[in-house]
């Protein structure tokens, strides 16, 4: 299992990022979980995951964790980070 903390910097809505997170997570066999303020969302429970992520109401400046566990956990977490960075959603 690996885990990484991120800081959100986007000031726009979180619908598209939530959809992106779920889409990326579904490409891997590892379990991928987003954790924020004591709540966890299984990112591979699409399409429910999209609404669950949005319901967390992650605000700019907030920190959240993404945890991956499985045979491709390193690639999964790296891919999630790459996509979040590419969309300029997280602090580098």
C-alpha atoms as an extended CHARMM CRD file, in Angstrom:
* protein
*
        92  EXT
         1         1  UNK       CA              0.0000000000        0.0000000000        0.0000000000  PROA      1               0.0000000000
         2         2  UNK       CA              1.1850000000        3.4960000000       -0.8340000000  PROA      2               0.0000000000
         3         3  UNK       CA             -0.3170000000        6.8400000000        0.0280000000  PROA      3               0.0000000000
         4         4  UNK       CA              0.3530000000       10.4240000000       -0.9570000000  PROA      4               0.0000000000
         5         5  UNK       CA             -0.9460000000       13.7730000000        0.2430000000  PROA      5               0.0000000000
         6         6  UNK       CA             -1.9980000000       16.4950000000       -2.1890000000  PROA      6               0.0000000000
         7         7  UNK       CA             -3.1010000000       20.1100000000       -1.8470000000  PROA      7               0.0000000000
         8         8  UNK       CA             -5.9050000000       21.2740000000       -4.0950000000  PROA      8               0.0000000000
         9         9  UNK       CA             -5.3750000000       24.6430000000       -5.7870000000  PROA      9               0.0000000000
        10        10  UNK       CA             -8.2150000000       24.8620000000       -8.2840000000  PROA      10              0.0000000000
        11        11  UNK       CA            -10.8300000000       27.5150000000       -7.6140000000  PROA      11              0.0000000000
        12        12  UNK       CA            -13.3390000000       26.1700000000      -10.1160000000  PROA      12              0.0000000000
        13        13  UNK       CA            -15.8990000000       23.4080000000       -9.6880000000  PROA      13              0.0000000000
        14        14  UNK       CA            -14.8900000000       19.8760000000       -8.8240000000  PROA      14              0.0000000000
        15        15  UNK       CA            -17.2110000000       17.9150000000      -11.1750000000  PROA      15              0.0000000000
        16        16  UNK       CA            -14.6810000000       17.4570000000      -13.9570000000  PROA      16              0.0000000000
        17        17  UNK       CA            -11.7880000000       16.6020000000      -11.6160000000  PROA      17              0.0000000000
        18        18  UNK       CA            -14.0080000000       14.0610000000       -9.8310000000  PROA      18              0.0000000000
        19        19  UNK       CA            -14.8770000000       12.4320000000      -13.1510000000  PROA      19              0.0000000000
        20        20  UNK       CA            -11.1940000000       12.3980000000      -14.1070000000  PROA      20              0.0000000000
        21        21  UNK       CA            -10.1480000000       10.7840000000      -10.8240000000  PROA      21              0.0000000000
        22        22  UNK       CA            -12.7000000000        8.0090000000      -11.2120000000  PROA      22              0.0000000000
        23        23  UNK       CA            -11.7900000000        7.4420000000      -14.8760000000  PROA      23              0.0000000000
        24        24  UNK       CA             -8.0890000000        7.1520000000      -14.0770000000  PROA      24              0.0000000000
        25        25  UNK       CA             -8.7090000000        4.8960000000      -11.0650000000  PROA      25              0.0000000000
        26        26  UNK       CA            -10.7970000000        2.5080000000      -13.1560000000  PROA      26              0.0000000000
        27        27  UNK       CA             -7.8200000000        1.8610000000      -15.4580000000  PROA      27              0.0000000000
        28        28  UNK       CA             -6.0060000000       -0.0470000000      -12.6940000000  PROA      28              0.0000000000
        29        29  UNK       CA             -6.6250000000       -3.2100000000      -10.7100000000  PROA      29              0.0000000000
        30        30  UNK       CA             -5.4500000000       -1.6960000000       -7.4180000000  PROA      30              0.0000000000
        31        31  UNK       CA             -7.9250000000       -0.3380000000       -4.9130000000  PROA      31              0.0000000000
        32        32  UNK       CA             -7.7020000000        3.4660000000       -4.9720000000  PROA      32              0.0000000000
        33        33  UNK       CA             -9.2120000000        5.5380000000       -2.1770000000  PROA      33              0.0000000000
        34        34  UNK       CA             -9.4530000000        9.2950000000       -1.6770000000  PROA      34              0.0000000000
        35        35  UNK       CA             -9.4620000000       10.4100000000        1.9690000000  PROA      35              0.0000000000
        36        36  UNK       CA            -10.5300000000       13.8530000000        3.1520000000  PROA      36              0.0000000000
        37        37  UNK       CA            -11.4700000000       15.0470000000        6.6420000000  PROA      37              0.0000000000
        38        38  UNK       CA            -11.9890000000       11.5380000000        7.9740000000  PROA      38              0.0000000000
        39        39  UNK       CA            -14.1260000000       10.4140000000        5.0330000000  PROA      39              0.0000000000
        40        40  UNK       CA            -13.0760000000        7.8890000000        2.3870000000  PROA      40              0.0000000000
        41        41  UNK       CA            -14.2810000000        7.4080000000       -1.1730000000  PROA      41              0.0000000000
        42        42  UNK       CA            -13.5340000000        4.2940000000       -3.2160000000  PROA      42              0.0000000000
        43        43  UNK       CA            -12.6410000000        5.8130000000       -6.5860000000  PROA      43              0.0000000000
        44        44  UNK       CA            -13.4260000000        2.5930000000       -8.4360000000  PROA      44              0.0000000000
        45        45  UNK       CA            -17.1110000000        2.5510000000       -7.4850000000  PROA      45              0.0000000000
        46        46  UNK       CA            -18.1410000000        4.4240000000      -10.6540000000  PROA      46              0.0000000000
        47        47  UNK       CA            -20.4860000000        6.2680000000      -11.2360000000  PROA      47              0.0000000000
        48        48  UNK       CA            -21.3490000000        6.6240000000       -7.5290000000  PROA      48              0.0000000000
        49        49  UNK       CA            -17.7360000000        7.6130000000       -6.8450000000  PROA      49              0.0000000000
        50        50  UNK       CA            -18.1020000000       10.8130000000       -8.8490000000  PROA      50              0.0000000000
        51        51  UNK       CA            -20.9510000000       12.0290000000       -6.6550000000  PROA      51              0.0000000000
        52        52  UNK       CA            -19.1590000000       10.8390000000       -3.5160000000  PROA      52              0.0000000000
        53        53  UNK       CA            -16.0220000000       12.8450000000       -4.3980000000  PROA      53              0.0000000000
        54        54  UNK       CA            -18.0840000000       15.9340000000       -5.1830000000  PROA      54              0.0000000000
        55        55  UNK       CA            -19.9730000000       15.5840000000       -1.8900000000  PROA      55              0.0000000000
        56        56  UNK       CA            -16.6800000000       15.9450000000        0.0120000000  PROA      56              0.0000000000
        57        57  UNK       CA            -16.6280000000       19.6060000000       -1.0790000000  PROA      57              0.0000000000
        58        58  UNK       CA            -12.8390000000       19.8130000000       -1.1740000000  PROA      58              0.0000000000
        59        59  UNK       CA            -11.9340000000       23.5070000000       -1.1240000000  PROA      59              0.0000000000
        60        60  UNK       CA             -8.8720000000       25.3330000000       -2.5000000000  PROA      60              0.0000000000
        61        61  UNK       CA             -5.9570000000       25.0130000000       -0.0970000000  PROA      61              0.0000000000
        62        62  UNK       CA             -7.3140000000       21.8010000000        1.4170000000  PROA      62              0.0000000000
        63        63  UNK       CA             -5.1520000000       18.7130000000        1.6930000000  PROA      63              0.0000000000
        64        64  UNK       CA             -6.3600000000       15.2270000000        0.8600000000  PROA      64              0.0000000000
        65        65  UNK       CA             -4.7780000000       11.7910000000        0.5660000000  PROA      65              0.0000000000
        66        66  UNK       CA             -4.9820000000        9.1980000000       -2.1500000000  PROA      66              0.0000000000
        67        67  UNK       CA             -4.1250000000        5.6300000000       -1.2110000000  PROA      67              0.0000000000
        68        68  UNK       CA             -3.5030000000        2.7860000000       -3.6540000000  PROA      68              0.0000000000
        69        69  UNK       CA             -3.2110000000       -0.8780000000       -2.7680000000  PROA      69              0.0000000000
        70        70  UNK       CA             -2.5910000000       -3.7030000000       -5.2090000000  PROA      70              0.0000000000
        71        71  UNK       CA             -0.2250000000       -5.0900000000       -7.8030000000  PROA      71              0.0000000000
        72        72  UNK       CA             -0.1310000000       -1.8840000000       -9.8630000000  PROA      72              0.0000000000
        73        73  UNK       CA             -0.3480000000        0.5610000000       -6.9380000000  PROA      73              0.0000000000
        74        74  UNK       CA              2.7620000000        2.5470000000       -7.9160000000  PROA      74              0.0000000000
        75        75  UNK       CA              1.5980000000        3.0840000000      -11.4900000000  PROA      75              0.0000000000
        76        76  UNK       CA             -1.9280000000        3.8780000000      -10.3050000000  PROA      76              0.0000000000
        77        77  UNK       CA             -0.8760000000        6.5580000000       -7.8370000000  PROA      77              0.0000000000
        78        78  UNK       CA              1.6010000000        8.0580000000      -10.3030000000  PROA      78              0.0000000000
        79        79  UNK       CA             -1.0670000000        8.2080000000      -13.0010000000  PROA      79              0.0000000000
        80        80  UNK       CA             -3.5330000000        9.9030000000      -10.6520000000  PROA      80              0.0000000000
        81        81  UNK       CA             -0.8760000000       12.4550000000       -9.6800000000  PROA      81              0.0000000000
        82        82  UNK       CA              0.0880000000       13.0550000000      -13.3210000000  PROA      82              0.0000000000
        83        83  UNK       CA             -3.5130000000       13.7060000000      -14.3110000000  PROA      83              0.0000000000
        84        84  UNK       CA             -4.1550000000       16.0430000000      -11.3710000000  PROA      84              0.0000000000
        85        85  UNK       CA             -0.9590000000       17.9740000000      -12.1940000000  PROA      85              0.0000000000
        86        86  UNK       CA             -1.7710000000       18.1420000000      -15.8870000000  PROA      86              0.0000000000
        87        87  UNK       CA             -5.1310000000       19.7460000000      -15.0790000000  PROA      87              0.0000000000
        88        88  UNK       CA             -3.3860000000       22.1470000000      -12.6390000000  PROA      88              0.0000000000
        89        89  UNK       CA             -5.5500000000       20.9610000000       -9.7550000000  PROA      89              0.0000000000
        90        90  UNK       CA             -2.8250000000       20.2990000000       -7.1950000000  PROA      90              0.0000000000
        91        91  UNK       CA              0.1280000000       22.1870000000       -5.7740000000  PROA      91              0.0000000000
        92        92  UNK       CA              3.4120000000       21.0190000000       -7.2630000000  PROA      92              0.0000000000
